[in-house]
XYZ file of C-alpha atoms in Angstrom:
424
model
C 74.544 78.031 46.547
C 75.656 74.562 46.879
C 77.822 75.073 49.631
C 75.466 77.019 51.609
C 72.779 74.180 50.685
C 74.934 71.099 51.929
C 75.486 72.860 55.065
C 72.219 72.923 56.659
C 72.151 69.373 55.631
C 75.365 68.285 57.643
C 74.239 70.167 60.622
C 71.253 67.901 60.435
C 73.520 65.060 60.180
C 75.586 65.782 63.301
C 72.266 67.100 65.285
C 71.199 63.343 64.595
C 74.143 61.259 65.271
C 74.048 61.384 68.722
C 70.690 59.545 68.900
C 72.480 56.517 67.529
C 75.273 56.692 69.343
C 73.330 56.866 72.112
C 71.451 53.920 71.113
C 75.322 51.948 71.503
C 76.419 53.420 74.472
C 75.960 53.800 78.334
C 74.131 57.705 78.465
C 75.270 59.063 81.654
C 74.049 62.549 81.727
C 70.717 61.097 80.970
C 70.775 57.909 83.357
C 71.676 61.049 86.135
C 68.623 63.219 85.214
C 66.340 60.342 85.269
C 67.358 59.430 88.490
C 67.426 62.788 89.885
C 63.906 63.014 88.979
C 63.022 59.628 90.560
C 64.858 61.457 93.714
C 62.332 64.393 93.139
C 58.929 61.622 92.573
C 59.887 59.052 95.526
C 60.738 62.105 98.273
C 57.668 63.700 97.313
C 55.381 60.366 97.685
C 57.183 59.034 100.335
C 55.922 62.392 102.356
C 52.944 60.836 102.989
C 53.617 58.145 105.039
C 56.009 59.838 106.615
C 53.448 62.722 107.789
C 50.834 60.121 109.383
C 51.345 60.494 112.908
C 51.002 64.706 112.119
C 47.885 63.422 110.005
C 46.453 61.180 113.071
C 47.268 64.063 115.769
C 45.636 66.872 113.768
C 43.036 65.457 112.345
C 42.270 62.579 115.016
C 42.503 59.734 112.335
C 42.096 56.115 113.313
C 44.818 53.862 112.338
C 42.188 52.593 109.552
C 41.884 55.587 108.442
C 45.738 56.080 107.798
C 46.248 52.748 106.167
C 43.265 53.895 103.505
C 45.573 57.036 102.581
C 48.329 54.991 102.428
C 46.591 52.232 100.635
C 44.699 55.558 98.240
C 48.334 56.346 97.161
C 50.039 52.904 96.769
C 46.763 51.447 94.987
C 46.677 54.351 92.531
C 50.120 53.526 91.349
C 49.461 49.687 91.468
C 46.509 49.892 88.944
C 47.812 52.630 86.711
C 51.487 51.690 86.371
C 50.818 48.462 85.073
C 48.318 50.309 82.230
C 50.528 52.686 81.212
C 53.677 50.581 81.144
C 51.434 48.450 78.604
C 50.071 51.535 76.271
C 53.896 53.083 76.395
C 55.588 49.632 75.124
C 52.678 49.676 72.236
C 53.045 53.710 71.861
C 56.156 55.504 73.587
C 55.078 58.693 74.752
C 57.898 61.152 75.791
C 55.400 63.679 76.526
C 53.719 61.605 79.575
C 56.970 62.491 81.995
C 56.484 65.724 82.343
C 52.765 65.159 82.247
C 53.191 63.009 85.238
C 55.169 65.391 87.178
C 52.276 67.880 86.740
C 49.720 65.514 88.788
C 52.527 65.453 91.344
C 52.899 68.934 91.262
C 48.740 69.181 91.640
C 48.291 66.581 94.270
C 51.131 68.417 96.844
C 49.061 71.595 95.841
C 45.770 70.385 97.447
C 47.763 69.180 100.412
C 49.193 71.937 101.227
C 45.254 73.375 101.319
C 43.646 70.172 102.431
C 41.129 70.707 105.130
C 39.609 67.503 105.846
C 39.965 63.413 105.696
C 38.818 63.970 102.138
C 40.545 66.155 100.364
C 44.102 64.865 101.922
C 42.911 61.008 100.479
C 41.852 63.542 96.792
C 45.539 65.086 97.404
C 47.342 61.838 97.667
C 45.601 59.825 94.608
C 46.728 62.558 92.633
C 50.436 62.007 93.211
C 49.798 58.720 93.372
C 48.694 58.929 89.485
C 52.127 60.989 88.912
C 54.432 58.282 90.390
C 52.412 55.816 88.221
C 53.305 57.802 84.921
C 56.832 58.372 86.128
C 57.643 54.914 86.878
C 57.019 52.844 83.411
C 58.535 55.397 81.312
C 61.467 56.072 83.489
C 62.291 52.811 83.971
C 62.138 52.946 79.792
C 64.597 55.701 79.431
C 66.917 54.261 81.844
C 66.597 51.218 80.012
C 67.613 53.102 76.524
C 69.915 54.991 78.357
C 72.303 51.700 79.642
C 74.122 50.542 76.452
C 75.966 47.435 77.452
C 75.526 48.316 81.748
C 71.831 47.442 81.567
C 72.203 46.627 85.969
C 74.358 49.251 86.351
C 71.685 51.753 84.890
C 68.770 50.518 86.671
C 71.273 50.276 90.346
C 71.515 54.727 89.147
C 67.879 54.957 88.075
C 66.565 53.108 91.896
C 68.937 54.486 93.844
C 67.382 57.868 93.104
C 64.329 56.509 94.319
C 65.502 55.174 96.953
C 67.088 58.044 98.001
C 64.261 60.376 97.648
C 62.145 57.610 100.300
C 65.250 57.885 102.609
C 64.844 61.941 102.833
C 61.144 61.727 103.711
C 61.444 61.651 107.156
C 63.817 64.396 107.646
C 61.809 66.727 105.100
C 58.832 65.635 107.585
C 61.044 66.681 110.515
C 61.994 70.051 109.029
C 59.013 70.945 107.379
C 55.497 69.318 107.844
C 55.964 69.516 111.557
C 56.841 73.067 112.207
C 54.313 74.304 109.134
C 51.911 71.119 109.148
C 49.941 70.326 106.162
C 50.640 74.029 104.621
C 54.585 72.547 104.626
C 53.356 70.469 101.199
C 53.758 74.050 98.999
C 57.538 73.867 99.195
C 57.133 70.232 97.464
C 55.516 71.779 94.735
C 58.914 73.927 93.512
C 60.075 70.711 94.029
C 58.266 69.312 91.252
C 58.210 71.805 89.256
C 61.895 71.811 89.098
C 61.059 67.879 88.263
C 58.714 69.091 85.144
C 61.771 71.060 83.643
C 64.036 68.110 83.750
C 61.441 66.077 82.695
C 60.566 67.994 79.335
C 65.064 67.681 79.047
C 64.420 63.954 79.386
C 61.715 64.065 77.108
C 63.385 65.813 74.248
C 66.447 63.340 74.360
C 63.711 60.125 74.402
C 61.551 61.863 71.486
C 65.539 61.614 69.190
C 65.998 58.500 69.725
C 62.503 57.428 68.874
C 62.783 59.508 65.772
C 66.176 57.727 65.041
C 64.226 54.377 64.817
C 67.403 52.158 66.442
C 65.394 51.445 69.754
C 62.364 50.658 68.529
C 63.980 48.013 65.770
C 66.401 46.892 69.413
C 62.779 46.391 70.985
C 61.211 44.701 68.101
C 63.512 42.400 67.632
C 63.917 41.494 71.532
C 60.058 40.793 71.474
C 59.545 36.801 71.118
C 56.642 34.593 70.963
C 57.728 31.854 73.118
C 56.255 28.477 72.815
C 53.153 27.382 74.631
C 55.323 25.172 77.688
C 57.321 27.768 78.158
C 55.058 30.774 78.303
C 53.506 28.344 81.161
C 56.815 28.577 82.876
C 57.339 32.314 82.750
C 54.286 33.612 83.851
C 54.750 30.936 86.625
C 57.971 32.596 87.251
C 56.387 35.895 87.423
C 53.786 35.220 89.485
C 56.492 34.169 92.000
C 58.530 37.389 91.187
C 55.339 39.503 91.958
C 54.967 37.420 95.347
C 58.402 37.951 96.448
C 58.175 41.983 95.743
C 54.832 42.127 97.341
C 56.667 40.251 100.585
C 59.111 43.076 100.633
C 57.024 45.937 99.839
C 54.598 45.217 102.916
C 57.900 44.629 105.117
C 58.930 48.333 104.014
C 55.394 49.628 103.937
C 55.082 48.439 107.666
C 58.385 50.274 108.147
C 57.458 53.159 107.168
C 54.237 53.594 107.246
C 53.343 52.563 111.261
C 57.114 51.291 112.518
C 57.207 55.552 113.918
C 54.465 54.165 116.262
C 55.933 51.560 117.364
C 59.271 53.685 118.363
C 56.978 56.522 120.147
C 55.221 54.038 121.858
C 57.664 51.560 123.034
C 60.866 53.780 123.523
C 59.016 57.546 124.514
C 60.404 59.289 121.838
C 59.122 62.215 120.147
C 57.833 62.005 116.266
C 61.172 64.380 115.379
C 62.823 61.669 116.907
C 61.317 58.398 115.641
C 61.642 59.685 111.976
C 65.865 60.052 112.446
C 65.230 56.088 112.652
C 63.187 55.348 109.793
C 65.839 57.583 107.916
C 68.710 54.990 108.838
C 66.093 52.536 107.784
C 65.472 54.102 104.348
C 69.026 55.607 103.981
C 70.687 52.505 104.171
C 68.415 51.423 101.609
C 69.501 53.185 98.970
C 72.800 52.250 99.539
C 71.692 48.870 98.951
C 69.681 49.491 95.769
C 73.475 51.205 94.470
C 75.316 48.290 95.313
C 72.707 45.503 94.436
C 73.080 45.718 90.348
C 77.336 44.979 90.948
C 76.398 42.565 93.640
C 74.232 40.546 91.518
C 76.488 40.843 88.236
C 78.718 39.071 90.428
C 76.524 36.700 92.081
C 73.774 36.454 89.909
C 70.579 37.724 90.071
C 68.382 35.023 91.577
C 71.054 34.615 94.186
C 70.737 38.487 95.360
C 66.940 38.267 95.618
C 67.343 35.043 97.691
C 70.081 36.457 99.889
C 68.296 39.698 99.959
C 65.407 37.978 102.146
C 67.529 35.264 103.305
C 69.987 37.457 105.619
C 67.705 39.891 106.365
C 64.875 37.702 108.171
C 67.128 36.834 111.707
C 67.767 40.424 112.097
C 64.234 41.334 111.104
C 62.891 38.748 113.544
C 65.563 40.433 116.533
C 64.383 44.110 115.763
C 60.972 43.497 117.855
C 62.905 42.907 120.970
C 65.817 45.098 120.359
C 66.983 48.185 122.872
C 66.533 51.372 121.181
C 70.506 51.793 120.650
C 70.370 48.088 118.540
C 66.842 48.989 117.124
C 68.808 52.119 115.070
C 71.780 49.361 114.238
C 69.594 46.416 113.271
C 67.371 49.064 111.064
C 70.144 50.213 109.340
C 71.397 46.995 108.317
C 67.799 45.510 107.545
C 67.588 48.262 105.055
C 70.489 47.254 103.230
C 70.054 43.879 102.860
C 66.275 43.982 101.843
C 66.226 46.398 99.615
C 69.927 45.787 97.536
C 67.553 43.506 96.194
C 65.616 46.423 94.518
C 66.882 47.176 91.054
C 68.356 43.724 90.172
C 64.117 42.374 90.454
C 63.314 44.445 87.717
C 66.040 43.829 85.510
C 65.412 40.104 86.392
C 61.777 40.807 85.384
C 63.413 42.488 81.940
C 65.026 39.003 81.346
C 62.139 37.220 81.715
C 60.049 39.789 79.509
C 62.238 40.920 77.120
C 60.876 43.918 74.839
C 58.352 44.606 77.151
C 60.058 47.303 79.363
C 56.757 49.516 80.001
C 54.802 46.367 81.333
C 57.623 44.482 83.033
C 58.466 48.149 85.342
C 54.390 48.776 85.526
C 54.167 44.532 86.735
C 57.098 45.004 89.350
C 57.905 48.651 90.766
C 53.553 49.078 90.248
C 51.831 46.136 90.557
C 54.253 44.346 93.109
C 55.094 47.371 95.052
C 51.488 48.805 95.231
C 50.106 45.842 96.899
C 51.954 47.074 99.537
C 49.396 49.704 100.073
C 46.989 47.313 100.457
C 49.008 45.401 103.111
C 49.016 48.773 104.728
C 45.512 49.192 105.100
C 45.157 45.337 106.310
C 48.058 46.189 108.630
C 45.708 49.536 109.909
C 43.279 47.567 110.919
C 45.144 44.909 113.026
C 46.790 48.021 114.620
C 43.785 49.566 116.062
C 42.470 46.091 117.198
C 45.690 44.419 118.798
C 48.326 47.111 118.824
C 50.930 47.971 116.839
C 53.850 45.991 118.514
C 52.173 42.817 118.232
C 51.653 43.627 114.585
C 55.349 44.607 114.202
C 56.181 41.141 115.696
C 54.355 39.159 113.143
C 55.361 41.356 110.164
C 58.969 40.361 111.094
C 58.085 36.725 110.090
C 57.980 37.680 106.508
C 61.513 37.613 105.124
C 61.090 34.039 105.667
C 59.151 33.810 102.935
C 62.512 34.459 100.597
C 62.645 30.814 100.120
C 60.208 30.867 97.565
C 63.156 32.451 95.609
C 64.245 29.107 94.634
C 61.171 27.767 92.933
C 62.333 30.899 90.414
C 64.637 30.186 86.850
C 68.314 30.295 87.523
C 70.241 33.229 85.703
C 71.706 31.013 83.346
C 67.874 29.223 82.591
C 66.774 32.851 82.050
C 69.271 33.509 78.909
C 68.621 29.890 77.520
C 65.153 30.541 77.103
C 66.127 34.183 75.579
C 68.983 32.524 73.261
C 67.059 29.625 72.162
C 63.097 29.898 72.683
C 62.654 26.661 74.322
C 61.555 25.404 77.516
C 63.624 23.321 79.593
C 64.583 19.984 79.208
């Protein structure tokens, strides 16, 4: 009896060990399935854009009107992320990514039926609230998942992302504009397929809550810092939030009204236009993959300067650019900007450490959301002076990567972590 009593006991043993281990170690198999389902959340919500200029033919839309569905989506996000990313770092909730993915599921549901101005602005707020409840807490796992490779984790968790935005206009090409709006259904196997790697995440998160090593890892990361140098770090980022905002309406332009500016100026066809925006977004995620070993080698603030830096001549050539160098300067624009991507988070970690919920919710929520709202500013200049002359003056904003320096060097960053103290 004995025997057959220890047994159970062992098996419990070894059913448990992994959750420390994993608590030491970089998690592969997880850091893949969280970033296949950011694939699965950022192609989905990046449909939307992608589908205005079917939106605006169909259903004779204004160029206001597009920029409030893109700002309805973006501005969900922005205001939720930031909420949830707080509530999860007080309460992690494995149960809210597959929870998410179920809005997602629900809003491409009601798009695929949407009938009016409405209920397509109803469909989009509701994926909009499923990329907010992604983001936090899969920015989380990927954090638990890293080990010692904390940017190498976050470069496979974007990219992902990234990714998923780069398909967008190619799923657009191939399915919203032979089906239309009905197109949206095939989305929704998408996400469910999303839900049932989600609830796989989710069971691998609850074990290593249950093991207790990453909340103890969290609560001791978690420091009270004195009162000159909280000062300094929310001054930092403020700056951080600025920078990400820049870039976000530079890709929200992009993507969101830059198709316009290709039918318009060059005569091409929306199947067309999109196979540009893909380079655009493609090359993108190649960035984002290549950004977290770029900036281990560089340094972080360095990558988010150079990041703006390199990419503002070419963004300031692309308005007067053939259509042959318009594809080439697009494809490199992408890269540069956005290998930036991952390594602003994890620079946002640094300067928040043990707050991963609010730091992802501040950055890849707040930041990137107020891109939505640029969208809806840039709607309106659109329908009163044009899109190219818009286009020209969103090139200018790159330049405003020089605030980069007015941020903490890398090595500032881990004095302050190391030692609690401002500078002297």
């Amino acid at each position: 009896m004995s025997m057959q009593t220890s047994l159970p006991k062992d098996a419990t043993a070894r059913s448990q060990a992994p959750s420390g281990l994993d608590a030491q170690r970089t998690v592969y198999r997880i850091l893949i399935a969280i970033s296949l389902v950011h694939l699965f959340n950022d192609s989905i919500q990046s449909v939307i854009p992608a589908i205005f200029p079917i939106l605006k033919d169909s259903m004779h839309l204004t160029y206001t009107q597009i920029g409030w569905i893109s700002f309805a989506i973006n501005f969900t996000a922005s205001i939720m992320q930031p909420v949830i990313g707080w509530f999860a770092d007080k309460k992690p909730t494995p149960s809210i990514l597959p929870i998410g993915m179920g809005f997602t599921f629900t809003g491409m549901l009601l798009l695929a039926f949407a009938d009016s101005y409405m209920s397509v602005l109803i469909s989009v707020i509701f994926v909009g609230l499923g990329s907010a409840a992604f983001h936090p807490e899969g920015s989380r796992v990927s954090h638990m998942a890293a080990g010692a490779r904390r940017g190498l984790a976050q470069s496979i968790f974007q990219v992902g992302g990234n990714a998923g935005q780069s398909l967008a206009p190619l799923l657009t090409r191939w399915i919203f504009i032979p089906f239309g709006l009905f197109g949206a259904i095939g989305f929704t196997g998408i996400a469910a397929a999303g839900i049932a790697v989600q609830i796989y995440i989710a069971r691998w998160y609850g074990r290593m809550l249950r093991s207790g090593s990453y909340l103890r890892k969290q609560a001791a990361a978690r420091r009270v810092p004195n009162p000159a140098l909280r000062k300094k770090i929310a001054a930092a980022i403020t700056i951080l939030i600025l920078l990400v905002f820049v870039r976000s309406l530079y890709i929200a332009a992009i993507g969101s009204f830059y198709t316009f500016n290709l039918i318009e100026s060059f005569n091409l066809s929306t199947p067309d236009a999109q196979i540009y925006i893909f380079l655009f977004l493609a090359a993108g995620a190649l960035g984002t993959f290549f950004g977290g070993p770029l900036a281990d080698r560089f340094g972080k603030r360095n990558l988010i300067f150079l990041s703006m830096a390199c990419a503002a001549p070419l963004t300031l050539l692309l308005p007067y650019a053939n259509l042959f160098w318009t594809g080439v300067l697009l494809t490199i624009i992408g890269f540069i900007m956005l290998s930036s991507f991952s390594v602003t988070v994890v620079y946002a970690q640094m300067l928040i450490p043990g707050k991963i919920g609010t730091v992802s919710g501040l950055i890849t929520g707040l930041a990137f959301g107020m891109g939505g709202l640029g969208a809806l500013v840039l709607g309106n200049w659109i329908d009163v002076f044009g899109v190219s002359p818009v286009m020209q003056v969103c090139s200018f904003l790159p330049l405003l990567g020089i605030l980069t320096f007015l941020l903490p060097s890398d090595q500032l960053l881990k004095r302050w972590a190391d030692e609690n103290v401002s500078e002297e």
